[in-house]
């Protein structure tokens, strides 16, 4: 799957929501997938056990392991380290097709704090793996606690927002491609007629892109309130540092408190109070202008003297 198909790919991923831990009687997400080979990958101090289910892969096993490691490195760069000490990834070959699909991540599963199952078509090329976004999206889910259904948008919006940022900061996605995708995708998160706020409107657009838009606005607000010294990544890192990973069930209030404490601002709590129960809209055209980024006939142009150009530049750089 090419990077440019990410917006459509997120739509397909909506049928495969990330879920909290499954009760034992529902069965294992690894059931009916015999493993033919596996490898342990070190990502800093973390160990990722990557298992390949039976089936053919044109790209070869090494390309699959490199793909997982590349995604894990992007997540680790964004968070400062991989969010869990141990995780398992099961790659299931898909017969007769190409591309990455059907990614799902659970907490406290298969004897690991984080477990991802994902399908890779047998004819997927190394180039498609290099351009893939879905593995990074799924591994990002490991860095956030499991919430109730009403707050599922916070989980999916987080992964939708962080994934391209992390890949851009890791040098895996150009800043032009990042802003092209962001400008194209964010309108999907705006409320439509009849919207009742993010907690009560469980559509695809609001769950994935509405959540991503929430974090984009939070990112900019945090940077404005801290003199560009902190961003939403500091909130996410604070949540992980407080123990908020996918193997734990948290109430939403605990997430907001941990994130705001890490940034020293009330941004997440205040934004949540407004957006969770009412259809808040964002003037995206004005926002892109303030950030100094514009899409003209498919090409991205930057204005480095724009009002929030310095904020945008900090968003593009990895945190230290």
mmCIF file of C-alpha atoms in Angstrom:
data_model
loop_
_atom_site.group_PDB
_atom_site.id
_atom_site.type_symbol
_atom_site.label_atom_id
_atom_site.label_comp_id
_atom_site.label_asym_id
_atom_site.label_seq_id
_atom_site.Cartn_x
_atom_site.Cartn_y
_atom_site.Cartn_z
ATOM 1 C CA UNK A 1 0.000 0.000 0.000
ATOM 2 C CA UNK A 2 1.468 3.359 -1.010
ATOM 3 C CA UNK A 3 1.741 6.172 1.492
ATOM 4 C CA UNK A 4 -0.603 8.227 -0.665
ATOM 5 C CA UNK A 5 -3.450 5.760 -0.044
ATOM 6 C CA UNK A 6 -3.296 6.307 3.720
ATOM 7 C CA UNK A 7 -6.594 8.226 3.965
ATOM 8 C CA UNK A 8 -8.501 5.425 2.234
ATOM 9 C CA UNK A 9 -6.523 2.897 4.244
ATOM 10 C CA UNK A 10 -7.631 4.462 7.520
ATOM 11 C CA UNK A 11 -11.207 4.029 6.314
ATOM 12 C CA UNK A 12 -10.581 0.325 5.740
ATOM 13 C CA UNK A 13 -8.948 0.082 9.155
ATOM 14 C CA UNK A 14 -12.170 1.280 10.746
ATOM 15 C CA UNK A 15 -13.514 -2.260 10.513
ATOM 16 C CA UNK A 16 -10.626 -3.387 12.717
ATOM 17 C CA UNK A 17 -10.812 -1.135 15.791
ATOM 18 C CA UNK A 18 -8.145 -1.586 18.447
ATOM 19 C CA UNK A 19 -9.828 -3.315 21.351
ATOM 20 C CA UNK A 20 -9.079 -3.843 25.021
ATOM 21 C CA UNK A 21 -7.998 -7.273 26.205
ATOM 22 C CA UNK A 22 -10.302 -10.110 25.173
ATOM 23 C CA UNK A 23 -11.699 -12.506 27.756
ATOM 24 C CA UNK A 24 -10.174 -15.971 27.486
ATOM 25 C CA UNK A 25 -13.423 -17.550 26.348
ATOM 26 C CA UNK A 26 -13.429 -15.404 23.192
ATOM 27 C CA UNK A 27 -10.287 -17.086 21.955
ATOM 28 C CA UNK A 28 -6.853 -15.875 21.017
ATOM 29 C CA UNK A 29 -6.134 -13.425 18.171
ATOM 30 C CA UNK A 30 -3.323 -15.823 17.181
ATOM 31 C CA UNK A 31 -5.648 -18.808 16.859
ATOM 32 C CA UNK A 32 -5.542 -20.670 13.531
ATOM 33 C CA UNK A 33 -2.260 -19.008 12.555
ATOM 34 C CA UNK A 34 0.575 -21.553 12.983
ATOM 35 C CA UNK A 35 3.951 -19.815 13.204
ATOM 36 C CA UNK A 36 6.686 -20.901 10.778
ATOM 37 C CA UNK A 37 9.490 -18.591 11.987
ATOM 38 C CA UNK A 38 10.131 -15.800 14.465
ATOM 39 C CA UNK A 39 12.797 -13.322 15.478
ATOM 40 C CA UNK A 40 13.440 -11.141 18.517
ATOM 41 C CA UNK A 41 14.131 -7.505 17.629
ATOM 42 C CA UNK A 42 15.833 -5.137 20.055
ATOM 43 C CA UNK A 43 14.498 -1.580 20.041
ATOM 44 C CA UNK A 44 16.503 0.216 22.681
ATOM 45 C CA UNK A 45 15.830 -1.682 25.888
ATOM 46 C CA UNK A 46 12.611 -3.203 24.504
ATOM 47 C CA UNK A 47 12.273 -6.652 22.942
ATOM 48 C CA UNK A 48 9.791 -7.230 20.120
ATOM 49 C CA UNK A 49 9.032 -10.853 19.309
ATOM 50 C CA UNK A 50 8.014 -10.907 15.654
ATOM 51 C CA UNK A 51 6.309 -14.061 14.415
ATOM 52 C CA UNK A 52 5.531 -14.931 10.812
ATOM 53 C CA UNK A 53 2.569 -17.214 10.262
ATOM 54 C CA UNK A 54 2.641 -19.919 7.635
ATOM 55 C CA UNK A 55 2.381 -18.644 4.087
ATOM 56 C CA UNK A 56 4.501 -17.221 1.288
ATOM 57 C CA UNK A 57 5.886 -13.667 1.162
ATOM 58 C CA UNK A 58 7.560 -12.497 -2.050
ATOM 59 C CA UNK A 59 9.579 -9.818 -0.244
ATOM 60 C CA UNK A 60 11.237 -12.386 2.016
ATOM 61 C CA UNK A 61 11.363 -12.697 5.771
ATOM 62 C CA UNK A 62 14.207 -10.223 6.242
ATOM 63 C CA UNK A 63 12.183 -7.449 4.582
ATOM 64 C CA UNK A 64 9.307 -8.103 6.996
ATOM 65 C CA UNK A 65 11.547 -7.932 10.065
ATOM 66 C CA UNK A 66 13.156 -4.724 8.763
ATOM 67 C CA UNK A 67 9.694 -3.220 8.200
ATOM 68 C CA UNK A 68 8.668 -3.905 11.803
ATOM 69 C CA UNK A 69 11.949 -2.561 13.169
ATOM 70 C CA UNK A 70 11.657 0.613 11.107
ATOM 71 C CA UNK A 71 8.156 1.285 12.459
ATOM 72 C CA UNK A 72 9.267 0.550 16.027
ATOM 73 C CA UNK A 73 12.166 2.983 15.676
ATOM 74 C CA UNK A 74 9.807 5.760 14.548
ATOM 75 C CA UNK A 75 7.568 5.161 17.554
ATOM 76 C CA UNK A 76 10.602 5.031 19.854
ATOM 77 C CA UNK A 77 11.913 8.340 18.518
ATOM 78 C CA UNK A 78 8.567 10.035 19.088
ATOM 79 C CA UNK A 79 8.232 8.735 22.652
ATOM 80 C CA UNK A 80 11.907 8.821 23.597
ATOM 81 C CA UNK A 81 11.857 5.010 23.935
ATOM 82 C CA UNK A 82 9.553 2.182 22.941
ATOM 83 C CA UNK A 83 6.512 2.396 25.260
ATOM 84 C CA UNK A 84 6.583 -1.248 26.396
ATOM 85 C CA UNK A 85 9.487 -3.446 27.460
ATOM 86 C CA UNK A 86 8.016 -6.427 25.623
ATOM 87 C CA UNK A 87 5.636 -6.820 22.705
ATOM 88 C CA UNK A 88 4.632 -9.436 20.162
ATOM 89 C CA UNK A 89 3.780 -8.921 16.500
ATOM 90 C CA UNK A 90 2.131 -11.641 14.421
ATOM 91 C CA UNK A 91 2.372 -11.152 10.644
ATOM 92 C CA UNK A 92 -0.171 -13.189 8.687
ATOM 93 C CA UNK A 93 0.500 -13.597 4.917
ATOM 94 C CA UNK A 94 -2.493 -12.922 2.678
ATOM 95 C CA UNK A 95 -2.759 -15.257 -0.271
ATOM 96 C CA UNK A 96 -3.045 -13.810 -3.756
ATOM 97 C CA UNK A 97 -2.836 -10.113 -2.919
ATOM 98 C CA UNK A 98 -0.447 -7.306 -2.011
ATOM 99 C CA UNK A 99 -0.424 -4.548 0.594
ATOM 100 C CA UNK A 100 -0.719 -4.282 4.373
ATOM 101 C CA UNK A 101 -4.166 -4.565 5.997
ATOM 102 C CA UNK A 102 -6.249 -5.693 8.960
ATOM 103 C CA UNK A 103 -4.013 -4.430 11.740
ATOM 104 C CA UNK A 104 -5.337 -4.852 15.270
ATOM 105 C CA UNK A 105 -3.596 -4.351 18.606
ATOM 106 C CA UNK A 106 -4.497 -5.688 22.050
ATOM 107 C CA UNK A 107 -3.128 -5.235 25.529
ATOM 108 C CA UNK A 108 -2.040 -8.051 27.846
ATOM 109 C CA UNK A 109 -2.370 -10.784 25.232
ATOM 110 C CA UNK A 110 -0.313 -13.878 24.329
ATOM 111 C CA UNK A 111 1.823 -13.363 27.433
ATOM 112 C CA UNK A 112 2.934 -9.878 26.347
ATOM 113 C CA UNK A 113 1.831 -6.390 27.430
ATOM 114 C CA UNK A 114 1.205 -5.515 23.773
ATOM 115 C CA UNK A 115 0.185 -7.771 20.887
ATOM 116 C CA UNK A 116 -0.347 -6.750 17.259
ATOM 117 C CA UNK A 117 -1.741 -8.951 14.508
ATOM 118 C CA UNK A 118 -1.442 -7.649 10.965
ATOM 119 C CA UNK A 119 -1.840 -9.061 7.464
ATOM 120 C CA UNK A 120 0.684 -8.664 4.639
ATOM 121 C CA UNK A 121 -0.276 -9.772 1.137
ATOM 122 C CA UNK A 122 2.041 -12.430 -0.258
ATOM 123 C CA UNK A 123 2.893 -10.218 -3.276
ATOM 124 C CA UNK A 124 3.722 -7.118 -1.214
ATOM 125 C CA UNK A 125 6.991 -5.569 -2.399
ATOM 126 C CA UNK A 126 9.822 -4.117 -0.346
ATOM 127 C CA UNK A 127 8.872 -0.706 -1.738
ATOM 128 C CA UNK A 128 5.319 -1.084 -0.429
ATOM 129 C CA UNK A 129 6.637 -2.061 2.987
ATOM 130 C CA UNK A 130 8.926 0.993 3.031
ATOM 131 C CA UNK A 131 5.945 3.269 2.291
ATOM 132 C CA UNK A 132 3.587 1.554 4.737
ATOM 133 C CA UNK A 133 1.967 3.501 7.601
ATOM 134 C CA UNK A 134 -0.159 0.809 9.233
ATOM 135 C CA UNK A 135 2.547 -0.923 11.285
ATOM 136 C CA UNK A 136 3.546 2.405 12.840
ATOM 137 C CA UNK A 137 -0.136 3.146 13.535
ATOM 138 C CA UNK A 138 -0.594 -0.175 15.333
ATOM 139 C CA UNK A 139 2.578 0.068 17.421
ATOM 140 C CA UNK A 140 1.547 3.567 18.495
ATOM 141 C CA UNK A 141 -1.559 2.045 20.076
ATOM 142 C CA UNK A 142 0.695 0.305 22.599
ATOM 143 C CA UNK A 143 1.518 3.733 24.067
ATOM 144 C CA UNK A 144 -2.004 4.559 25.245
ATOM 145 C CA UNK A 145 -4.325 3.007 27.851
ATOM 146 C CA UNK A 146 -7.493 1.153 26.922
ATOM 147 C CA UNK A 147 -10.573 3.359 27.307
ATOM 148 C CA UNK A 148 -14.329 2.845 27.106
ATOM 149 C CA UNK A 149 -16.177 2.835 23.777
ATOM 150 C CA UNK A 150 -17.271 6.461 24.202
ATOM 151 C CA UNK A 151 -13.605 7.471 24.246
ATOM 152 C CA UNK A 152 -12.431 5.191 21.457
ATOM 153 C CA UNK A 153 -11.842 8.313 19.354
ATOM 154 C CA UNK A 154 -9.039 9.273 21.742
ATOM 155 C CA UNK A 155 -7.242 5.987 21.015
ATOM 156 C CA UNK A 156 -7.709 5.977 17.229
ATOM 157 C CA UNK A 157 -7.261 9.730 16.895
ATOM 158 C CA UNK A 158 -3.980 9.480 18.808
ATOM 159 C CA UNK A 159 -2.614 6.810 16.461
ATOM 160 C CA UNK A 160 -3.911 8.611 13.357
ATOM 161 C CA UNK A 161 -2.211 11.837 14.440
ATOM 162 C CA UNK A 162 1.084 10.435 15.732
ATOM 163 C CA UNK A 163 1.810 7.912 12.968
ATOM 164 C CA UNK A 164 2.721 10.375 10.176
ATOM 165 C CA UNK A 165 4.393 12.770 12.636
ATOM 166 C CA UNK A 166 6.611 9.961 13.930
ATOM 167 C CA UNK A 167 7.513 8.800 10.423
ATOM 168 C CA UNK A 168 8.293 12.367 9.341
ATOM 169 C CA UNK A 169 10.481 12.976 12.394
ATOM 170 C CA UNK A 170 12.286 9.682 11.736
ATOM 171 C CA UNK A 171 13.027 10.679 8.139
ATOM 172 C CA UNK A 172 10.661 8.045 6.722
ATOM 173 C CA UNK A 173 8.185 10.581 5.332
ATOM 174 C CA UNK A 174 9.012 13.979 3.841
ATOM 175 C CA UNK A 175 7.509 17.043 5.461
ATOM 176 C CA UNK A 176 5.832 17.851 2.131
ATOM 177 C CA UNK A 177 4.118 14.449 2.100
ATOM 178 C CA UNK A 178 3.202 14.826 5.769
ATOM 179 C CA UNK A 179 1.431 18.142 5.225
ATOM 180 C CA UNK A 180 -0.164 16.934 2.021
ATOM 181 C CA UNK A 181 -1.744 14.016 3.899
ATOM 182 C CA UNK A 182 -2.663 16.176 6.886
ATOM 183 C CA UNK A 183 -4.365 18.862 4.802
ATOM 184 C CA UNK A 184 -6.247 16.198 2.824
ATOM 185 C CA UNK A 185 -7.242 14.131 5.858
ATOM 186 C CA UNK A 186 -8.237 16.591 8.569
ATOM 187 C CA UNK A 187 -11.510 17.763 6.926
ATOM 188 C CA UNK A 188 -12.808 14.211 7.457
ATOM 189 C CA UNK A 189 -12.749 14.939 11.186
ATOM 190 C CA UNK A 190 -15.058 17.947 11.099
ATOM 191 C CA UNK A 191 -18.572 17.436 12.545
ATOM 192 C CA UNK A 192 -21.447 16.836 10.152
ATOM 193 C CA UNK A 193 -25.113 17.644 10.646
ATOM 194 C CA UNK A 194 -26.514 15.948 13.744
ATOM 195 C CA UNK A 195 -23.122 15.576 15.415
ATOM 196 C CA UNK A 196 -23.272 15.454 19.217
ATOM 197 C CA UNK A 197 -19.596 15.710 20.069
ATOM 198 C CA UNK A 198 -16.766 13.192 19.949
ATOM 199 C CA UNK A 199 -17.963 11.122 22.915
ATOM 200 C CA UNK A 200 -21.380 10.594 21.334
ATOM 201 C CA UNK A 201 -20.695 10.477 17.588
ATOM 202 C CA UNK A 202 -19.055 7.199 16.632
ATOM 203 C CA UNK A 203 -18.647 7.594 12.871
ATOM 204 C CA UNK A 204 -15.476 6.664 10.982
ATOM 205 C CA UNK A 205 -14.547 10.290 10.289
ATOM 206 C CA UNK A 206 -15.057 11.498 13.832
ATOM 207 C CA UNK A 207 -13.382 8.460 15.435
ATOM 208 C CA UNK A 208 -10.183 8.591 13.392
ATOM 209 C CA UNK A 209 -9.845 12.083 11.934
ATOM 210 C CA UNK A 210 -11.953 13.899 14.531
ATOM 211 C CA UNK A 211 -9.635 12.481 17.171
ATOM 212 C CA UNK A 212 -6.589 13.439 15.075
ATOM 213 C CA UNK A 213 -7.944 16.980 14.688
ATOM 214 C CA UNK A 214 -8.392 17.191 18.470
ATOM 215 C CA UNK A 215 -4.711 16.354 18.973
ATOM 216 C CA UNK A 216 -3.569 18.718 16.205
ATOM 217 C CA UNK A 217 -5.352 21.617 17.892
ATOM 218 C CA UNK A 218 -4.023 20.461 21.281
ATOM 219 C CA UNK A 219 -0.472 20.301 19.890
ATOM 220 C CA UNK A 220 -0.612 23.869 18.599
ATOM 221 C CA UNK A 221 -2.285 25.166 21.784
ATOM 222 C CA UNK A 222 0.312 23.537 24.052
ATOM 223 C CA UNK A 223 3.126 25.051 22.011
ATOM 224 C CA UNK A 224 1.533 28.478 22.143
ATOM 225 C CA UNK A 225 1.032 28.291 25.916
ATOM 226 C CA UNK A 226 4.563 27.042 26.628
ATOM 227 C CA UNK A 227 6.472 29.366 24.331
ATOM 228 C CA UNK A 228 7.054 26.486 21.900
ATOM 229 C CA UNK A 229 8.967 24.529 24.550
ATOM 230 C CA UNK A 230 6.489 21.651 24.741
ATOM 231 C CA UNK A 231 3.993 19.942 22.471
ATOM 232 C CA UNK A 232 1.407 17.190 22.576
ATOM 233 C CA UNK A 233 4.216 14.594 22.424
ATOM 234 C CA UNK A 234 5.133 15.674 25.954
ATOM 235 C CA UNK A 235 1.576 14.903 27.031
ATOM 236 C CA UNK A 236 1.735 11.477 25.369
ATOM 237 C CA UNK A 237 5.105 10.755 26.972
ATOM 238 C CA UNK A 238 3.692 11.790 30.337
ATOM 239 C CA UNK A 239 0.789 9.378 29.942
ATOM 240 C CA UNK A 240 3.198 6.508 29.249
ATOM 241 C CA UNK A 241 5.448 7.535 32.154
ATOM 242 C CA UNK A 242 2.419 7.395 34.455
ATOM 243 C CA UNK A 243 1.771 3.779 33.368
ATOM 244 C CA UNK A 244 -0.788 4.535 30.658
ATOM 245 C CA UNK A 245 -0.013 1.795 28.139
ATOM 246 C CA UNK A 246 -2.405 -0.507 26.281
ATOM 247 C CA UNK A 247 -2.254 -3.226 28.942
ATOM 248 C CA UNK A 248 -4.024 -0.945 31.436
ATOM 249 C CA UNK A 249 -7.645 0.235 31.553
ATOM 250 C CA UNK A 250 -7.943 3.903 32.493
ATOM 251 C CA UNK A 251 -10.800 6.359 32.912
ATOM 252 C CA UNK A 252 -10.564 9.328 30.565
ATOM 253 C CA UNK A 253 -10.019 11.736 33.456
ATOM 254 C CA UNK A 254 -6.772 9.982 34.355
ATOM 255 C CA UNK A 255 -5.512 10.311 30.776
ATOM 256 C CA UNK A 256 -6.259 14.032 30.673
ATOM 257 C CA UNK A 257 -4.691 14.671 34.071
ATOM 258 C CA UNK A 258 -1.476 12.812 33.206
ATOM 259 C CA UNK A 259 -1.145 14.579 29.876
ATOM 260 C CA UNK A 260 -1.782 18.053 31.266
ATOM 261 C CA UNK A 261 0.565 17.467 34.190
ATOM 262 C CA UNK A 262 3.362 16.630 31.749
ATOM 263 C CA UNK A 263 2.895 19.856 29.770
ATOM 264 C CA UNK A 264 2.065 22.119 32.702
ATOM 265 C CA UNK A 265 -1.034 23.321 30.855
ATOM 266 C CA UNK A 266 -4.793 22.591 31.051
ATOM 267 C CA UNK A 267 -5.074 22.156 27.283
ATOM 268 C CA UNK A 268 -6.268 18.536 27.059
ATOM 269 C CA UNK A 269 -8.852 18.883 29.828
ATOM 270 C CA UNK A 270 -10.293 22.150 28.507
ATOM 271 C CA UNK A 271 -10.363 20.967 24.914
ATOM 272 C CA UNK A 272 -12.008 17.706 25.937
ATOM 273 C CA UNK A 273 -14.763 19.535 27.833
ATOM 274 C CA UNK A 274 -15.618 21.488 24.690
ATOM 275 C CA UNK A 275 -15.221 18.808 22.033
ATOM 276 C CA UNK A 276 -16.593 15.734 23.807
ATOM 277 C CA UNK A 277 -20.200 16.895 24.096
ATOM 278 C CA UNK A 278 -20.638 19.423 21.288
ATOM 279 C CA UNK A 279 -19.762 19.667 17.560
ATOM 280 C CA UNK A 280 -16.782 22.024 17.601
ATOM 281 C CA UNK A 281 -15.497 23.057 14.162
ATOM 282 C CA UNK A 282 -12.061 24.319 13.117
ATOM 283 C CA UNK A 283 -11.375 26.889 10.398
ATOM 284 C CA UNK A 284 -8.798 24.707 8.687
ATOM 285 C CA UNK A 285 -8.040 27.136 5.868
ATOM 286 C CA UNK A 286 -7.153 29.805 8.424
ATOM 287 C CA UNK A 287 -5.128 27.289 10.439
ATOM 288 C CA UNK A 288 -3.033 26.206 7.436
ATOM 289 C CA UNK A 289 -2.438 29.875 6.592
ATOM 290 C CA UNK A 290 -1.297 30.637 10.154
ATOM 291 C CA UNK A 291 1.028 27.614 10.099
ATOM 292 C CA UNK A 292 2.449 28.730 6.766
ATOM 293 C CA UNK A 293 1.551 25.645 4.750
ATOM 294 C CA UNK A 294 -0.588 25.562 1.631
ATOM 295 C CA UNK A 295 -1.526 22.922 -0.931
ATOM 296 C CA UNK A 296 -1.661 24.303 -4.472
ATOM 297 C CA UNK A 297 -2.563 21.856 -7.248
ATOM 298 C CA UNK A 298 -1.196 18.968 -5.210
ATOM 299 C CA UNK A 299 2.069 20.688 -4.305
ATOM 300 C CA UNK A 300 2.931 21.913 -0.814
ATOM 301 C CA UNK A 301 4.271 25.436 -0.326
ATOM 302 C CA UNK A 302 5.667 26.864 2.904
ATOM 303 C CA UNK A 303 5.575 30.417 4.218
ATOM 304 C CA UNK A 304 8.305 30.748 6.831
ATOM 305 C CA UNK A 305 7.104 34.201 7.907
ATOM 306 C CA UNK A 306 3.584 33.037 8.767
ATOM 307 C CA UNK A 307 2.123 33.677 12.219
ATOM 308 C CA UNK A 308 2.669 30.112 13.479
ATOM 309 C CA UNK A 309 5.547 29.071 11.205
ATOM 310 C CA UNK A 310 7.848 28.615 14.215
ATOM 311 C CA UNK A 311 5.266 26.318 15.812
ATOM 312 C CA UNK A 312 5.048 24.283 12.619
ATOM 313 C CA UNK A 313 8.808 23.924 12.416
ATOM 314 C CA UNK A 314 8.926 22.579 15.982
ATOM 315 C CA UNK A 315 6.181 20.101 15.135
ATOM 316 C CA UNK A 316 8.328 18.816 12.286
ATOM 317 C CA UNK A 317 11.378 18.193 14.483
ATOM 318 C CA UNK A 318 11.859 15.236 16.865
ATOM 319 C CA UNK A 319 11.724 16.095 20.571
ATOM 320 C CA UNK A 320 14.842 15.745 22.676
#
